């Protein structure tokens, strides 16, 4: 039985919302204001940029359409891990060369370390657990690929990934007949994403930054030497602007965004707490972050309170019939993969947008033709670490502490428009049908 959390009217019904006290309601922007920098979007990237800019002595505001944590930063699965691109390591090397691929992987690791350092420095409890992440082969034929990937990672990136045979999985708490082997990568950890983004917002406020909620930016236009960002009840004028709305960005604010992002849906379900007997019946007792080897992957983990989180990719349209179908498909997949829990209730269910880019890599840098406007977008479903470090790096570009060439090549390229942007979601549907066929 689906049970929604009791929370404010604009709540999305997530477990993360139910796990925290009522978040602080930041005031709306009323009237006109002047700042050195204005950030659009109060997620990991926007707040990280605002924090660094405020700490550098600049006056900064964050304009959020809803509230802190309403977008992907408060909806995701809580995997602080490697990622940020859908290109695999071999594709990165072919496209950018080995040196730049290594810089990009090092950048991802630095993002994980940054989040860990923040949590320690702030003394924040975000329900952290899991040492690294495991990728589970959903077909016997995928095991050879995992073995090859382990050798490739060690040879080219010095990463010591560990391969587990099918018979070893159960012994380490990864029980299930659907898994035929695993690859454990010892980087990253799991957390409660809502607790992290709320703590990040608190640090912005402590540093002197202003956060305005319920203040969607409807227009960005040049006004002499500054940019003017219009909202319903006023506007902000600033020399520098940061675009950090990601999969929730309004494509007409500014118009440069139109057609350059592709928001796709990811859905998550969380069960009621599981008993010792139920965990033993399934043989899943590990709290390690996990995902399978499908293109339209499933991602899952056992939470500290013994609930089980199960996420899926593949949703496109947010009309209620499509959402109902997506939820039912996710529940069917859950019961197929974890049959011992087929009768375990789902207590929370929600969805959110993953932001894709045409080049399949993020963009962190100056927006072409718009002096003083910068963007940090396109995390491809792995934004906790990547968005956090990218927001900081973007602030460094604005203050002059960093140069564009200090960033790895894969994130330097501005986003290209998708062909026929109006039909993006329709031809994505065709791609999803192909992926579903390949995942069989």
Tab-separated table of C-alpha atoms in Angstrom:
chain	number	residue	atom	x	y	z
A	1	UNK	CA	0.000	0.000	0.000
A	2	UNK	CA	1.399	3.402	-0.995
A	3	UNK	CA	1.589	5.859	1.860
A	4	UNK	CA	2.520	9.512	1.373
A	5	UNK	CA	4.444	11.462	3.988
A	6	UNK	CA	2.732	14.211	5.935
A	7	UNK	CA	4.478	17.388	4.875
A	8	UNK	CA	3.783	20.818	3.364
A	9	UNK	CA	1.452	21.135	0.371
A	10	UNK	CA	4.295	21.395	-2.142
A	11	UNK	CA	5.982	18.292	-0.705
A	12	UNK	CA	6.742	15.436	-3.067
A	13	UNK	CA	6.060	12.602	-0.631
A	14	UNK	CA	9.654	11.481	-0.203
A	15	UNK	CA	11.220	9.618	2.669
A	16	UNK	CA	13.853	12.341	2.896
A	17	UNK	CA	11.211	14.966	3.659
A	18	UNK	CA	9.747	12.789	6.389
A	19	UNK	CA	13.213	12.226	7.910
A	20	UNK	CA	13.838	15.902	8.747
A	21	UNK	CA	12.045	18.595	10.662
A	22	UNK	CA	10.078	21.176	8.697
A	23	UNK	CA	12.730	22.927	6.541
A	24	UNK	CA	13.287	26.630	7.001
A	25	UNK	CA	11.041	28.695	4.707
A	26	UNK	CA	13.213	31.384	3.129
A	27	UNK	CA	11.417	34.620	2.394
A	28	UNK	CA	10.398	35.619	-1.104
A	29	UNK	CA	12.256	38.321	-2.942
A	30	UNK	CA	10.122	41.444	-2.545
A	31	UNK	CA	11.254	44.608	-4.298
A	32	UNK	CA	14.610	45.249	-5.886
A	33	UNK	CA	18.085	44.322	-4.718
A	34	UNK	CA	21.720	44.663	-5.766
A	35	UNK	CA	24.307	41.879	-5.349
A	36	UNK	CA	27.730	41.058	-6.703
A	37	UNK	CA	26.443	37.638	-7.766
A	38	UNK	CA	23.040	36.021	-8.190
A	39	UNK	CA	22.621	32.239	-8.251
A	40	UNK	CA	19.595	30.544	-9.818
A	41	UNK	CA	18.830	27.295	-8.020
A	42	UNK	CA	19.258	26.267	-4.373
A	43	UNK	CA	20.677	22.793	-4.971
A	44	UNK	CA	24.168	21.399	-4.447
A	45	UNK	CA	25.780	23.333	-7.303
A	46	UNK	CA	24.089	26.667	-6.675
A	47	UNK	CA	24.566	26.604	-2.914
A	48	UNK	CA	28.187	25.462	-3.263
A	49	UNK	CA	28.890	28.367	-5.604
A	50	UNK	CA	27.092	30.786	-3.280
A	51	UNK	CA	29.005	29.528	-0.249
A	52	UNK	CA	32.383	29.960	-1.890
A	53	UNK	CA	31.480	33.396	-3.279
A	54	UNK	CA	30.209	34.586	0.104
A	55	UNK	CA	33.372	33.308	1.779
A	56	UNK	CA	35.432	35.287	-0.730
A	57	UNK	CA	33.757	38.497	0.393
A	58	UNK	CA	31.248	38.929	-2.431
A	59	UNK	CA	27.605	39.738	-1.767
A	60	UNK	CA	25.525	36.870	-3.134
A	61	UNK	CA	21.928	35.768	-3.287
A	62	UNK	CA	20.301	32.491	-4.296
A	63	UNK	CA	16.973	32.629	-6.112
A	64	UNK	CA	15.003	29.397	-5.707
A	65	UNK	CA	11.703	28.693	-7.437
A	66	UNK	CA	10.372	26.623	-4.523
A	67	UNK	CA	12.499	25.864	-1.473
A	68	UNK	CA	15.890	24.420	-0.616
A	69	UNK	CA	15.892	20.723	-1.445
A	70	UNK	CA	12.779	20.779	-3.634
A	71	UNK	CA	14.647	19.746	-6.789
A	72	UNK	CA	17.037	16.889	-7.478
A	73	UNK	CA	19.230	17.724	-4.478
A	74	UNK	CA	16.416	16.681	-2.147
A	75	UNK	CA	14.997	13.858	-4.267
A	76	UNK	CA	17.961	11.702	-5.310
A	77	UNK	CA	18.988	8.293	-3.989
A	78	UNK	CA	21.760	9.639	-1.761
A	79	UNK	CA	24.694	8.092	-3.657
A	80	UNK	CA	27.748	10.309	-3.180
A	81	UNK	CA	29.777	8.497	-5.798
A	82	UNK	CA	31.774	8.602	-8.995
A	83	UNK	CA	29.875	9.729	-12.072
A	84	UNK	CA	28.442	12.799	-13.715
A	85	UNK	CA	28.581	11.397	-17.237
A	86	UNK	CA	27.042	8.515	-19.144
A	87	UNK	CA	30.292	7.992	-21.064
A	88	UNK	CA	32.286	5.036	-19.790
A	89	UNK	CA	36.013	5.267	-19.114
A	90	UNK	CA	36.987	3.919	-22.530
A	91	UNK	CA	34.772	6.443	-24.261
A	92	UNK	CA	36.273	9.250	-22.190
A	93	UNK	CA	39.759	8.227	-23.261
A	94	UNK	CA	38.784	8.005	-26.929
A	95	UNK	CA	37.114	11.416	-26.834
A	96	UNK	CA	39.462	13.401	-24.609
A	97	UNK	CA	42.677	11.392	-24.305
A	98	UNK	CA	44.036	9.455	-21.347
A	99	UNK	CA	45.454	12.453	-19.484
A	100	UNK	CA	42.185	14.395	-19.533
A	101	UNK	CA	40.189	11.276	-18.679
A	102	UNK	CA	42.430	10.826	-15.644
A	103	UNK	CA	41.917	14.458	-14.650
A	104	UNK	CA	38.177	13.972	-14.890
A	105	UNK	CA	38.200	10.849	-12.729
A	106	UNK	CA	40.429	12.636	-10.196
A	107	UNK	CA	37.898	15.494	-10.229
A	108	UNK	CA	35.105	13.047	-9.374
A	109	UNK	CA	37.121	11.605	-6.477
A	110	UNK	CA	37.864	15.139	-5.269
A	111	UNK	CA	34.113	15.810	-5.264
A	112	UNK	CA	33.495	12.821	-3.011
A	113	UNK	CA	36.283	13.946	-0.689
A	114	UNK	CA	34.908	17.493	-0.611
A	115	UNK	CA	31.508	16.320	0.592
A	116	UNK	CA	33.152	14.138	3.263
A	117	UNK	CA	35.331	17.039	4.415
A	118	UNK	CA	32.326	19.349	4.628
A	119	UNK	CA	30.327	16.934	6.739
A	120	UNK	CA	33.225	16.471	9.137
A	121	UNK	CA	33.954	20.191	9.377
A	122	UNK	CA	30.290	21.086	9.906
A	123	UNK	CA	29.676	18.270	12.381
A	124	UNK	CA	26.528	17.227	10.533
A	125	UNK	CA	24.938	13.788	10.875
A	126	UNK	CA	23.566	12.790	7.459
A	127	UNK	CA	23.140	9.057	8.121
A	128	UNK	CA	26.349	8.272	6.266
A	129	UNK	CA	27.179	4.652	5.444
A	130	UNK	CA	28.650	2.415	2.709
A	131	UNK	CA	32.280	2.162	1.697
A	132	UNK	CA	32.187	2.466	-2.055
A	133	UNK	CA	29.660	1.091	-4.514
A	134	UNK	CA	29.016	-2.304	-6.084
A	135	UNK	CA	27.825	-2.924	-9.640
A	136	UNK	CA	25.925	-6.194	-9.987
A	137	UNK	CA	25.742	-8.192	-13.221
A	138	UNK	CA	22.090	-8.794	-14.079
A	139	UNK	CA	23.076	-11.319	-16.787
A	140	UNK	CA	25.775	-14.030	-16.706
A	141	UNK	CA	27.275	-12.517	-19.860
A	142	UNK	CA	27.966	-9.238	-18.022
A	143	UNK	CA	30.449	-10.833	-15.620
A	144	UNK	CA	33.246	-10.861	-18.192
A	145	UNK	CA	32.703	-7.139	-18.722
A	146	UNK	CA	33.063	-6.477	-15.001
A	147	UNK	CA	36.343	-8.392	-14.913
A	148	UNK	CA	37.610	-6.463	-17.903
A	149	UNK	CA	36.561	-3.172	-16.306
A	150	UNK	CA	38.448	-3.976	-13.092
A	151	UNK	CA	41.668	-4.581	-15.039
A	152	UNK	CA	41.102	-1.476	-17.152
A	153	UNK	CA	40.543	0.760	-14.121
A	154	UNK	CA	43.686	-0.481	-12.413
A	155	UNK	CA	45.873	-0.161	-15.510
A	156	UNK	CA	44.685	3.270	-16.637
A	157	UNK	CA	43.526	5.012	-13.448
A	158	UNK	CA	45.212	3.152	-10.599
A	159	UNK	CA	41.813	2.240	-9.152
A	160	UNK	CA	41.716	-1.045	-7.244
A	161	UNK	CA	38.260	-2.385	-7.961
A	162	UNK	CA	37.361	-5.841	-6.667
A	163	UNK	CA	35.499	-8.505	-8.645
A	164	UNK	CA	33.115	-10.830	-6.790
A	165	UNK	CA	31.996	-14.127	-8.272
A	166	UNK	CA	28.336	-15.103	-7.989
A	167	UNK	CA	29.030	-17.500	-5.134
A	168	UNK	CA	30.819	-14.732	-3.196
A	169	UNK	CA	27.929	-12.262	-3.329
A	170	UNK	CA	25.718	-13.973	-0.767
A	171	UNK	CA	28.623	-14.285	1.650
A	172	UNK	CA	29.034	-10.495	1.612
A	173	UNK	CA	25.346	-9.793	2.063
A	174	UNK	CA	24.281	-9.302	-1.573
A	175	UNK	CA	21.671	-12.046	-1.750
A	176	UNK	CA	19.544	-12.558	-4.844
A	177	UNK	CA	19.167	-14.940	-7.762
A	178	UNK	CA	19.166	-12.022	-10.220
A	179	UNK	CA	22.838	-11.217	-9.597
A	180	UNK	CA	25.618	-13.168	-11.309
A	181	UNK	CA	28.709	-11.307	-10.117
A	182	UNK	CA	29.822	-7.915	-8.896
A	183	UNK	CA	32.404	-5.168	-9.208
A	184	UNK	CA	33.110	-3.211	-6.027
A	185	UNK	CA	34.637	0.234	-6.523
A	186	UNK	CA	36.005	1.623	-3.227
A	187	UNK	CA	35.008	5.248	-3.744
A	188	UNK	CA	32.019	7.072	-2.349
A	189	UNK	CA	29.454	6.690	0.390
A	190	UNK	CA	25.719	6.989	0.937
A	191	UNK	CA	23.914	9.745	2.813
A	192	UNK	CA	20.570	11.406	3.385
A	193	UNK	CA	20.569	13.996	0.561
A	194	UNK	CA	17.997	16.250	2.207
A	195	UNK	CA	20.033	16.541	5.404
A	196	UNK	CA	23.100	17.425	3.348
A	197	UNK	CA	21.464	20.110	1.191
A	198	UNK	CA	19.787	21.720	4.227
A	199	UNK	CA	23.152	21.820	6.027
A	200	UNK	CA	24.729	23.368	2.944
A	201	UNK	CA	22.051	26.072	2.874
A	202	UNK	CA	22.692	26.814	6.558
A	203	UNK	CA	26.382	27.337	5.782
A	204	UNK	CA	25.489	29.785	3.011
A	205	UNK	CA	23.390	31.798	5.439
A	206	UNK	CA	26.151	31.743	8.066
A	207	UNK	CA	28.599	33.063	5.474
A	208	UNK	CA	26.318	36.030	4.747
A	209	UNK	CA	24.580	34.759	1.626
A	210	UNK	CA	20.868	35.426	1.113
A	211	UNK	CA	18.462	32.703	-0.030
A	212	UNK	CA	15.080	33.665	-1.463
A	213	UNK	CA	12.431	30.957	-1.729
A	214	UNK	CA	9.331	30.966	-3.921
A	215	UNK	CA	11.214	33.342	-6.211
A	216	UNK	CA	11.425	31.776	-9.679
A	217	UNK	CA	13.447	33.789	-12.168
A	218	UNK	CA	11.273	34.557	-15.189
A	219	UNK	CA	13.687	36.668	-17.226
A	220	UNK	CA	17.416	37.389	-17.415
A	221	UNK	CA	18.410	40.488	-19.375
A	222	UNK	CA	21.398	42.807	-19.638
A	223	UNK	CA	21.016	46.137	-17.855
A	224	UNK	CA	24.023	48.339	-18.551
A	225	UNK	CA	26.975	46.737	-16.727
A	226	UNK	CA	24.843	44.299	-14.776
A	227	UNK	CA	22.348	41.532	-15.360
A	228	UNK	CA	18.765	41.947	-14.220
A	229	UNK	CA	16.962	38.841	-12.960
A	230	UNK	CA	13.212	39.316	-12.773
A	231	UNK	CA	10.911	37.488	-10.351
A	232	UNK	CA	7.208	37.823	-9.577
A	233	UNK	CA	7.625	40.477	-6.913
A	234	UNK	CA	10.879	42.209	-7.831
A	235	UNK	CA	14.248	41.840	-9.429
A	236	UNK	CA	17.927	41.446	-8.636
A	237	UNK	CA	20.732	43.244	-10.420
A	238	UNK	CA	24.133	41.530	-10.356
A	239	UNK	CA	27.417	41.566	-12.256
A	240	UNK	CA	27.675	37.793	-12.156
A	241	UNK	CA	24.990	35.157	-12.609
A	242	UNK	CA	25.194	31.411	-11.923
A	243	UNK	CA	22.806	29.049	-13.718
A	244	UNK	CA	22.361	26.014	-11.484
A	245	UNK	CA	18.778	24.907	-11.991
A	246	UNK	CA	19.901	21.674	-13.688
A	247	UNK	CA	16.899	19.478	-14.591
A	248	UNK	CA	14.529	22.027	-13.047
A	249	UNK	CA	15.803	25.067	-14.947
A	250	UNK	CA	13.403	27.331	-16.812
A	251	UNK	CA	14.613	27.273	-20.380
A	252	UNK	CA	13.707	30.907	-21.051
A	253	UNK	CA	15.691	32.331	-18.129
A	254	UNK	CA	17.965	32.942	-19.915
A	255	UNK	CA	16.999	31.932	-23.454
A	256	UNK	CA	20.473	30.392	-23.944
A	257	UNK	CA	19.255	27.386	-21.939
A	258	UNK	CA	16.546	26.454	-24.431
A	259	UNK	CA	17.101	23.019	-25.915
A	260	UNK	CA	20.401	22.396	-24.121
A	261	UNK	CA	19.178	20.193	-21.270
A	262	UNK	CA	17.086	17.047	-21.300
A	263	UNK	CA	15.279	16.388	-18.003
A	264	UNK	CA	14.423	12.693	-17.624
A	265	UNK	CA	12.787	11.030	-14.686
A	266	UNK	CA	14.159	8.779	-12.017
A	267	UNK	CA	11.776	7.172	-9.524
A	268	UNK	CA	12.437	5.948	-5.990
A	269	UNK	CA	10.501	3.753	-3.601
A	270	UNK	CA	11.321	3.129	0.055
A	271	UNK	CA	9.881	0.240	2.038
A	272	UNK	CA	8.882	0.006	5.642
A	273	UNK	CA	11.665	-1.137	8.023
A	274	UNK	CA	12.658	-4.774	7.481
A	275	UNK	CA	13.006	-7.299	10.281
A	276	UNK	CA	16.033	-9.520	10.876
A	277	UNK	CA	14.057	-12.440	9.509
A	278	UNK	CA	13.079	-10.616	6.341
A	279	UNK	CA	16.661	-9.549	5.690
A	280	UNK	CA	17.831	-13.116	6.227
A	281	UNK	CA	15.126	-14.513	3.937
A	282	UNK	CA	16.407	-12.416	1.045
A	283	UNK	CA	20.050	-12.684	2.064
A	284	UNK	CA	20.614	-8.952	1.624
A	285	UNK	CA	22.242	-7.529	4.741
A	286	UNK	CA	24.879	-5.214	3.251
A	287	UNK	CA	24.475	-1.447	3.440
A	288	UNK	CA	26.710	-0.894	0.396
A	289	UNK	CA	25.390	1.309	-2.406
A	290	UNK	CA	24.440	-0.908	-5.341
A	291	UNK	CA	23.352	-0.686	-8.966
A	292	UNK	CA	22.889	-3.267	-11.682
A	293	UNK	CA	24.488	-3.341	-15.129
A	294	UNK	CA	21.413	-2.347	-17.117
A	295	UNK	CA	21.491	0.746	-19.325
A	296	UNK	CA	18.216	1.751	-17.671
A	297	UNK	CA	19.702	0.792	-14.365
A	298	UNK	CA	18.226	0.023	-10.988
A	299	UNK	CA	19.967	1.475	-7.931
A	300	UNK	CA	19.318	0.358	-4.380
A	301	UNK	CA	20.611	0.230	-0.828
A	302	UNK	CA	19.668	-0.761	2.694
A	303	UNK	CA	19.152	2.375	4.775
A	304	UNK	CA	20.417	2.750	8.364
A	305	UNK	CA	16.868	2.310	9.743
A	306	UNK	CA	16.608	-0.967	7.757
A	307	UNK	CA	14.257	0.337	5.112
A	308	UNK	CA	15.174	-0.572	1.557
A	309	UNK	CA	15.532	2.085	-1.137
A	310	UNK	CA	14.919	1.019	-4.735
A	311	UNK	CA	15.324	3.404	-7.663
A	312	UNK	CA	14.758	3.117	-11.403
A	313	UNK	CA	15.493	5.047	-14.575
A	314	UNK	CA	13.295	5.338	-17.630
A	315	UNK	CA	10.429	7.768	-16.975
A	316	UNK	CA	9.839	10.603	-19.426
A	317	UNK	CA	6.416	12.186	-19.060
A	318	UNK	CA	4.994	13.489	-15.792
A	319	UNK	CA	1.291	13.079	-16.566
A	320	UNK	CA	-0.411	10.967	-13.910
A	321	UNK	CA	-1.086	7.902	-16.117
A	322	UNK	CA	2.593	7.755	-17.083
A	323	UNK	CA	3.661	8.191	-13.463
A	324	UNK	CA	1.345	5.407	-12.340
A	325	UNK	CA	2.785	3.107	-14.977
A	326	UNK	CA	6.326	4.020	-13.916
A	327	UNK	CA	5.591	3.276	-10.251
A	328	UNK	CA	3.973	-0.055	-11.070
A	329	UNK	CA	6.895	-1.074	-13.271
A	330	UNK	CA	9.353	-0.159	-10.524
A	331	UNK	CA	7.424	-2.185	-7.971
A	332	UNK	CA	7.300	-5.183	-10.332
A	333	UNK	CA	11.060	-4.957	-10.877
A	334	UNK	CA	11.618	-4.742	-7.119
A	335	UNK	CA	9.567	-7.877	-6.464
A	336	UNK	CA	11.339	-9.735	-9.273
A	337	UNK	CA	14.795	-8.860	-7.974
A	338	UNK	CA	13.946	-9.290	-4.281
A	339	UNK	CA	11.205	-11.948	-4.235
A	340	UNK	CA	11.438	-12.570	-0.481
A	341	UNK	CA	10.161	-9.021	0.007
A	342	UNK	CA	7.253	-9.217	-2.435
A	343	UNK	CA	4.799	-8.581	0.416
A	344	UNK	CA	6.835	-5.791	2.050
A	345	UNK	CA	4.959	-2.503	1.791
A	346	UNK	CA	6.244	0.564	-0.010
A	347	UNK	CA	5.755	3.478	2.369
A	348	UNK	CA	7.238	6.285	0.271
A	349	UNK	CA	7.304	6.798	-3.472
A	350	UNK	CA	8.435	9.809	-5.485
A	351	UNK	CA	10.245	10.874	-8.636
A	352	UNK	CA	12.606	13.598	-9.792
A	353	UNK	CA	14.434	14.931	-12.815
A	354	UNK	CA	17.871	13.789	-13.946
A	355	UNK	CA	19.531	16.347	-16.228
A	356	UNK	CA	21.119	15.009	-19.413
A	357	UNK	CA	23.287	16.889	-21.915
A	358	UNK	CA	23.741	16.180	-25.604
A	359	UNK	CA	27.481	15.594	-25.159
A	360	UNK	CA	26.739	13.303	-22.179
A	361	UNK	CA	29.121	15.266	-19.938
A	362	UNK	CA	28.503	18.180	-17.532
A	363	UNK	CA	29.241	21.799	-18.317
A	364	UNK	CA	31.010	23.996	-15.777
A	365	UNK	CA	32.091	27.389	-17.060
A	366	UNK	CA	31.245	30.708	-18.687
A	367	UNK	CA	28.208	30.865	-20.961
A	368	UNK	CA	29.305	31.939	-24.477
A	369	UNK	CA	28.198	35.418	-25.502
A	370	UNK	CA	26.922	36.344	-22.040
A	371	UNK	CA	29.704	38.082	-20.125
A	372	UNK	CA	29.425	37.412	-16.408
A	373	UNK	CA	27.014	34.478	-16.766
A	374	UNK	CA	28.209	31.021	-15.727
A	375	UNK	CA	26.623	27.581	-15.652
A	376	UNK	CA	27.052	24.334	-13.730
A	377	UNK	CA	24.677	21.756	-15.191
A	378	UNK	CA	24.230	18.198	-16.401
A	379	UNK	CA	25.152	15.621	-13.747
A	380	UNK	CA	23.466	12.654	-15.481
A	381	UNK	CA	22.104	11.216	-12.266
A	382	UNK	CA	25.233	11.455	-10.117
A	383	UNK	CA	25.188	14.992	-8.790
A	384	UNK	CA	25.971	14.920	-5.083
A	385	UNK	CA	29.747	14.916	-5.450
A	386	UNK	CA	29.980	16.426	-8.939
A	387	UNK	CA	27.607	19.323	-8.335
A	388	UNK	CA	29.211	20.119	-4.977
A	389	UNK	CA	32.732	20.455	-6.328
A	390	UNK	CA	31.594	22.071	-9.577
A	391	UNK	CA	29.778	24.823	-7.710
A	392	UNK	CA	32.973	25.603	-5.829
A	393	UNK	CA	35.042	25.568	-9.012
A	394	UNK	CA	32.581	27.871	-10.744
A	395	UNK	CA	32.971	30.343	-7.900
A	396	UNK	CA	36.723	30.133	-8.465
A	397	UNK	CA	36.253	31.076	-12.119
A	398	UNK	CA	34.138	34.067	-11.109
A	399	UNK	CA	36.615	35.367	-8.525
A	400	UNK	CA	39.624	34.703	-10.759
A	401	UNK	CA	41.101	32.096	-8.427
A	402	UNK	CA	40.801	29.524	-11.233
A	403	UNK	CA	41.216	29.512	-14.993
A	404	UNK	CA	39.083	27.517	-17.404
A	405	UNK	CA	42.071	25.301	-18.262
A	406	UNK	CA	42.344	24.316	-14.602
A	407	UNK	CA	39.217	22.203	-15.089
A	408	UNK	CA	39.254	18.803	-16.827
A	409	UNK	CA	38.429	18.978	-20.539
A	410	UNK	CA	35.210	16.895	-20.348
A	411	UNK	CA	33.429	19.625	-18.367
A	412	UNK	CA	34.773	22.646	-20.240
A	413	UNK	CA	32.640	22.368	-23.373
A	414	UNK	CA	29.445	24.475	-23.367
A	415	UNK	CA	26.243	22.532	-23.834
A	416	UNK	CA	25.049	22.018	-27.404
A	417	UNK	CA	21.402	22.170	-28.348
A	418	UNK	CA	19.571	18.930	-28.951
A	419	UNK	CA	18.326	18.550	-32.542
A	420	UNK	CA	14.689	19.607	-32.830
A	421	UNK	CA	14.501	20.476	-29.114
A	422	UNK	CA	10.708	20.530	-29.083
A	423	UNK	CA	10.687	16.775	-29.756
A	424	UNK	CA	13.466	15.784	-27.333
A	425	UNK	CA	11.312	13.616	-25.118
A	426	UNK	CA	9.700	11.810	-28.017
A	427	UNK	CA	12.918	10.583	-29.569
A	428	UNK	CA	14.189	9.768	-26.092
A	429	UNK	CA	11.218	7.418	-25.825
A	430	UNK	CA	12.494	5.534	-28.866
A	431	UNK	CA	15.941	5.305	-27.262
A	432	UNK	CA	14.381	3.923	-24.070
A	433	UNK	CA	12.617	1.203	-26.040
A	434	UNK	CA	15.983	0.251	-27.543
A	435	UNK	CA	17.685	0.285	-24.118
A	436	UNK	CA	14.933	-1.886	-22.638
A	437	UNK	CA	15.494	-4.418	-25.427
A	438	UNK	CA	19.268	-4.398	-24.812
A	439	UNK	CA	18.757	-4.842	-21.062
A	440	UNK	CA	16.913	-8.136	-21.451
